[in-house]
Amino acid sequence: QVQLVESGGGLVQPGGSLRLSCAASGNIFTRNTMAWYRQAPGKEREFVAFINWSGGTYYAASVKGRFTISRDNAENTLYLQMNSLKPEDTAVYYCNRFSSVGIQSLTDWGQGTQVTVSS
């Protein structure tokens, strides 16, 4: 059974920082490329960043240089350090394995964690 539990969201002012965590079950985390996604109100869920098993990373253009994805393979935990936050980063953030064929192929999701960037 897939388990994904996101945490660490909250309300932050523009320019602030947050660190998100995702506790994942071993069957989805081990040896897989993991990713963060987000869904803003009224918009489709979108890719944010991925990290492969050995630590290679890739970021969406909208967050590159501001967000850092990392993982602890011993603890099956994924992280997202978010700096210089902007109001347009407001969304529910989810973790999951990375799918090269698109988000629509992913069927099991956690509850997500709400990030709100507002003054």
PDB file of C-alpha atoms in Angstrom:
ATOM      1  CA  GLN A   1       0.000   0.000   0.000  1.00  0.00           C
ATOM      2  CA  VAL A   2       1.266   3.437  -0.963  1.00  0.00           C
ATOM      3  CA  GLN A   3       1.560   5.937   1.872  1.00  0.00           C
ATOM      4  CA  LEU A   4       2.500   9.552   1.319  1.00  0.00           C
ATOM      5  CA  VAL A   5       2.255  12.020   4.200  1.00  0.00           C
ATOM      6  CA  GLU A   6       3.176  15.635   3.493  1.00  0.00           C
ATOM      7  CA  SER A   7       3.786  18.210   6.216  1.00  0.00           C
ATOM      8  CA  GLY A   8       5.417  21.563   6.885  1.00  0.00           C
ATOM      9  CA  GLY A   9       3.101  23.934   5.075  1.00  0.00           C
ATOM     10  CA  GLY A  10       1.721  27.137   6.494  1.00  0.00           C
ATOM     11  CA  LEU A  11       1.209  30.847   6.050  1.00  0.00           C
ATOM     12  CA  VAL A  12       4.307  32.860   5.198  1.00  0.00           C
ATOM     13  CA  GLN A  13       4.970  36.388   3.983  1.00  0.00           C
ATOM     14  CA  PRO A  14       6.422  37.049   0.539  1.00  0.00           C
ATOM     15  CA  GLY A  15      10.167  36.537   0.631  1.00  0.00           C
ATOM     16  CA  GLY A  16       9.898  34.022   3.450  1.00  0.00           C
ATOM     17  CA  SER A  17      10.887  30.359   3.633  1.00  0.00           C
ATOM     18  CA  LEU A  18       9.307  27.016   4.416  1.00  0.00           C
ATOM     19  CA  ARG A  19      10.574  23.451   4.487  1.00  0.00           C
ATOM     20  CA  LEU A  20       8.196  20.716   3.441  1.00  0.00           C
ATOM     21  CA  SER A  21       8.593  17.055   4.351  1.00  0.00           C
ATOM     22  CA  CYS A  22       7.108  13.912   2.875  1.00  0.00           C
ATOM     23  CA  ALA A  23       7.152  10.567   4.650  1.00  0.00           C
ATOM     24  CA  ALA A  24       6.752   7.829   2.066  1.00  0.00           C
ATOM     25  CA  SER A  25       6.286   4.105   2.239  1.00  0.00           C
ATOM     26  CA  GLY A  26       9.257   2.080   1.118  1.00  0.00           C
ATOM     27  CA  ASN A  27       7.482   0.514  -1.825  1.00  0.00           C
ATOM     28  CA  ILE A  28       7.191   3.877  -3.562  1.00  0.00           C
ATOM     29  CA  PHE A  29      10.359   5.557  -2.284  1.00  0.00           C
ATOM     30  CA  THR A  30      13.085   2.956  -2.634  1.00  0.00           C
ATOM     31  CA  ARG A  31      15.069   3.252  -5.865  1.00  0.00           C
ATOM     32  CA  ASN A  32      12.466   5.598  -7.372  1.00  0.00           C
ATOM     33  CA  THR A  33      12.814   9.142  -8.580  1.00  0.00           C
ATOM     34  CA  MET A  34      10.632  11.218  -6.276  1.00  0.00           C
ATOM     35  CA  ALA A  35       8.989  14.546  -6.990  1.00  0.00           C
ATOM     36  CA  TRP A  36       7.046  17.432  -5.587  1.00  0.00           C
ATOM     37  CA  TYR A  37       3.923  18.697  -7.281  1.00  0.00           C
ATOM     38  CA  ARG A  38       1.523  21.521  -6.450  1.00  0.00           C
ATOM     39  CA  GLN A  39      -2.018  22.559  -7.214  1.00  0.00           C
ATOM     40  CA  ALA A  40      -3.162  26.148  -6.952  1.00  0.00           C
ATOM     41  CA  PRO A  41      -6.862  27.031  -6.620  1.00  0.00           C
ATOM     42  CA  GLY A  42      -8.639  26.636  -9.930  1.00  0.00           C
ATOM     43  CA  LYS A  43      -5.550  25.229 -11.658  1.00  0.00           C
ATOM     44  CA  GLU A  44      -4.312  21.801 -12.611  1.00  0.00           C
ATOM     45  CA  ARG A  45      -1.714  19.984 -10.556  1.00  0.00           C
ATOM     46  CA  GLU A  46       1.777  20.780 -11.829  1.00  0.00           C
ATOM     47  CA  PHE A  47       5.296  19.467 -11.482  1.00  0.00           C
ATOM     48  CA  VAL A  48       7.688  21.354  -9.192  1.00  0.00           C
ATOM     49  CA  ALA A  49      10.901  19.321  -8.874  1.00  0.00           C
ATOM     50  CA  PHE A  50      12.282  15.782  -8.893  1.00  0.00           C
ATOM     51  CA  ILE A  51      15.248  13.989  -7.382  1.00  0.00           C
ATOM     52  CA  ASN A  52      16.550  10.585  -8.404  1.00  0.00           C
ATOM     53  CA  TRP A  53      17.885   7.883  -6.114  1.00  0.00           C
ATOM     54  CA  SER A  54      21.476   9.129  -6.395  1.00  0.00           C
ATOM     55  CA  GLY A  55      20.583  12.772  -5.810  1.00  0.00           C
ATOM     56  CA  GLY A  56      20.316  14.219  -9.281  1.00  0.00           C
ATOM     57  CA  THR A  57      17.725  16.979  -9.429  1.00  0.00           C
ATOM     58  CA  TYR A  58      15.572  18.904 -11.880  1.00  0.00           C
ATOM     59  CA  TYR A  59      13.326  21.920 -11.285  1.00  0.00           C
ATOM     60  CA  ALA A  60      10.454  23.649 -13.000  1.00  0.00           C
ATOM     61  CA  ALA A  61      11.552  27.009 -14.370  1.00  0.00           C
ATOM     62  CA  SER A  62       9.189  28.834 -12.013  1.00  0.00           C
ATOM     63  CA  VAL A  63      11.023  27.591  -8.893  1.00  0.00           C
ATOM     64  CA  LYS A  64      14.583  27.075 -10.092  1.00  0.00           C
ATOM     65  CA  GLY A  65      17.050  28.951  -7.923  1.00  0.00           C
ATOM     66  CA  ARG A  66      14.539  29.346  -5.087  1.00  0.00           C
ATOM     67  CA  PHE A  67      13.552  25.770  -4.174  1.00  0.00           C
ATOM     68  CA  THR A  68      15.812  22.854  -3.244  1.00  0.00           C
ATOM     69  CA  ILE A  69      14.650  19.246  -3.273  1.00  0.00           C
ATOM     70  CA  SER A  70      16.461  16.619  -1.204  1.00  0.00           C
ATOM     71  CA  ARG A  71      15.898  13.125   0.166  1.00  0.00           C
ATOM     72  CA  ASP A  72      16.937  10.894   3.047  1.00  0.00           C
ATOM     73  CA  ASN A  73      17.014   7.386   1.626  1.00  0.00           C
ATOM     74  CA  ALA A  74      17.507   5.783   5.024  1.00  0.00           C
ATOM     75  CA  GLU A  75      14.341   7.417   6.364  1.00  0.00           C
ATOM     76  CA  ASN A  76      12.203   7.263   3.187  1.00  0.00           C
ATOM     77  CA  THR A  77      11.706  11.018   3.476  1.00  0.00           C
ATOM     78  CA  LEU A  78      11.577  13.691   0.804  1.00  0.00           C
ATOM     79  CA  TYR A  79      12.123  17.392   1.461  1.00  0.00           C
ATOM     80  CA  LEU A  80      11.490  20.682  -0.296  1.00  0.00           C
ATOM     81  CA  GLN A  81      13.256  23.791   0.959  1.00  0.00           C
ATOM     82  CA  MET A  82      11.406  26.824  -0.374  1.00  0.00           C
ATOM     83  CA  ASN A  83      13.072  30.240  -0.199  1.00  0.00           C
ATOM     84  CA  SER A  84      12.135  33.664  -1.570  1.00  0.00           C
ATOM     85  CA  LEU A  85       8.500  32.617  -1.655  1.00  0.00           C
ATOM     86  CA  LYS A  86       6.075  34.512  -3.872  1.00  0.00           C
ATOM     87  CA  PRO A  87       2.275  34.788  -3.748  1.00  0.00           C
ATOM     88  CA  GLU A  88       2.113  32.664  -6.893  1.00  0.00           C
ATOM     89  CA  ASP A  89       3.680  29.785  -4.947  1.00  0.00           C
ATOM     90  CA  THR A  90       0.429  29.499  -2.986  1.00  0.00           C
ATOM     91  CA  ALA A  91      -0.870  25.971  -3.522  1.00  0.00           C
ATOM     92  CA  VAL A  92      -1.367  22.568  -1.969  1.00  0.00           C
ATOM     93  CA  TYR A  93       1.936  20.704  -2.272  1.00  0.00           C
ATOM     94  CA  TYR A  94       2.087  16.954  -2.841  1.00  0.00           C
ATOM     95  CA  CYS A  95       4.868  14.412  -3.123  1.00  0.00           C
ATOM     96  CA  ASN A  96       4.849  11.312  -5.271  1.00  0.00           C
ATOM     97  CA  ARG A  97       7.105   9.318  -7.500  1.00  0.00           C
ATOM     98  CA  PHE A  98       8.102  11.073 -10.711  1.00  0.00           C
ATOM     99  CA  SER A  99       6.253   9.920 -13.818  1.00  0.00           C
ATOM    100  CA  SER A 100       7.856  10.517 -17.187  1.00  0.00           C
ATOM    101  CA  VAL A 101       4.500   9.983 -18.904  1.00  0.00           C
ATOM    102  CA  GLY A 102       2.692  12.675 -16.940  1.00  0.00           C
ATOM    103  CA  ILE A 103       0.908  13.437 -13.689  1.00  0.00           C
ATOM    104  CA  GLN A 104      -2.288  11.806 -14.927  1.00  0.00           C
ATOM    105  CA  SER A 105      -0.625   8.389 -14.653  1.00  0.00           C
ATOM    106  CA  LEU A 106      -0.251   8.772 -10.854  1.00  0.00           C
ATOM    107  CA  THR A 107      -3.255   7.446  -8.972  1.00  0.00           C
ATOM    108  CA  ASP A 108      -2.264   7.364  -5.292  1.00  0.00           C
ATOM    109  CA  TRP A 109      -1.828  10.696  -3.540  1.00  0.00           C
ATOM    110  CA  GLY A 110      -1.471  11.912   0.022  1.00  0.00           C
ATOM    111  CA  GLN A 111      -3.513  14.704   1.543  1.00  0.00           C
ATOM    112  CA  GLY A 112      -0.972  17.378   0.616  1.00  0.00           C
ATOM    113  CA  THR A 113       0.146  20.350   2.674  1.00  0.00           C
ATOM    114  CA  GLN A 114      -1.162  23.885   2.162  1.00  0.00           C
ATOM    115  CA  VAL A 115       1.323  26.668   1.483  1.00  0.00           C
ATOM    116  CA  THR A 116      -0.043  30.200   1.531  1.00  0.00           C
ATOM    117  CA  VAL A 117       2.182  33.152   0.661  1.00  0.00           C
ATOM    118  CA  SER A 118       0.520  36.408   1.618  1.00  0.00           C
ATOM    119  CA  SER A 119       1.213  39.630   3.440  1.00  0.00           C
TER     120      SER A 119
END
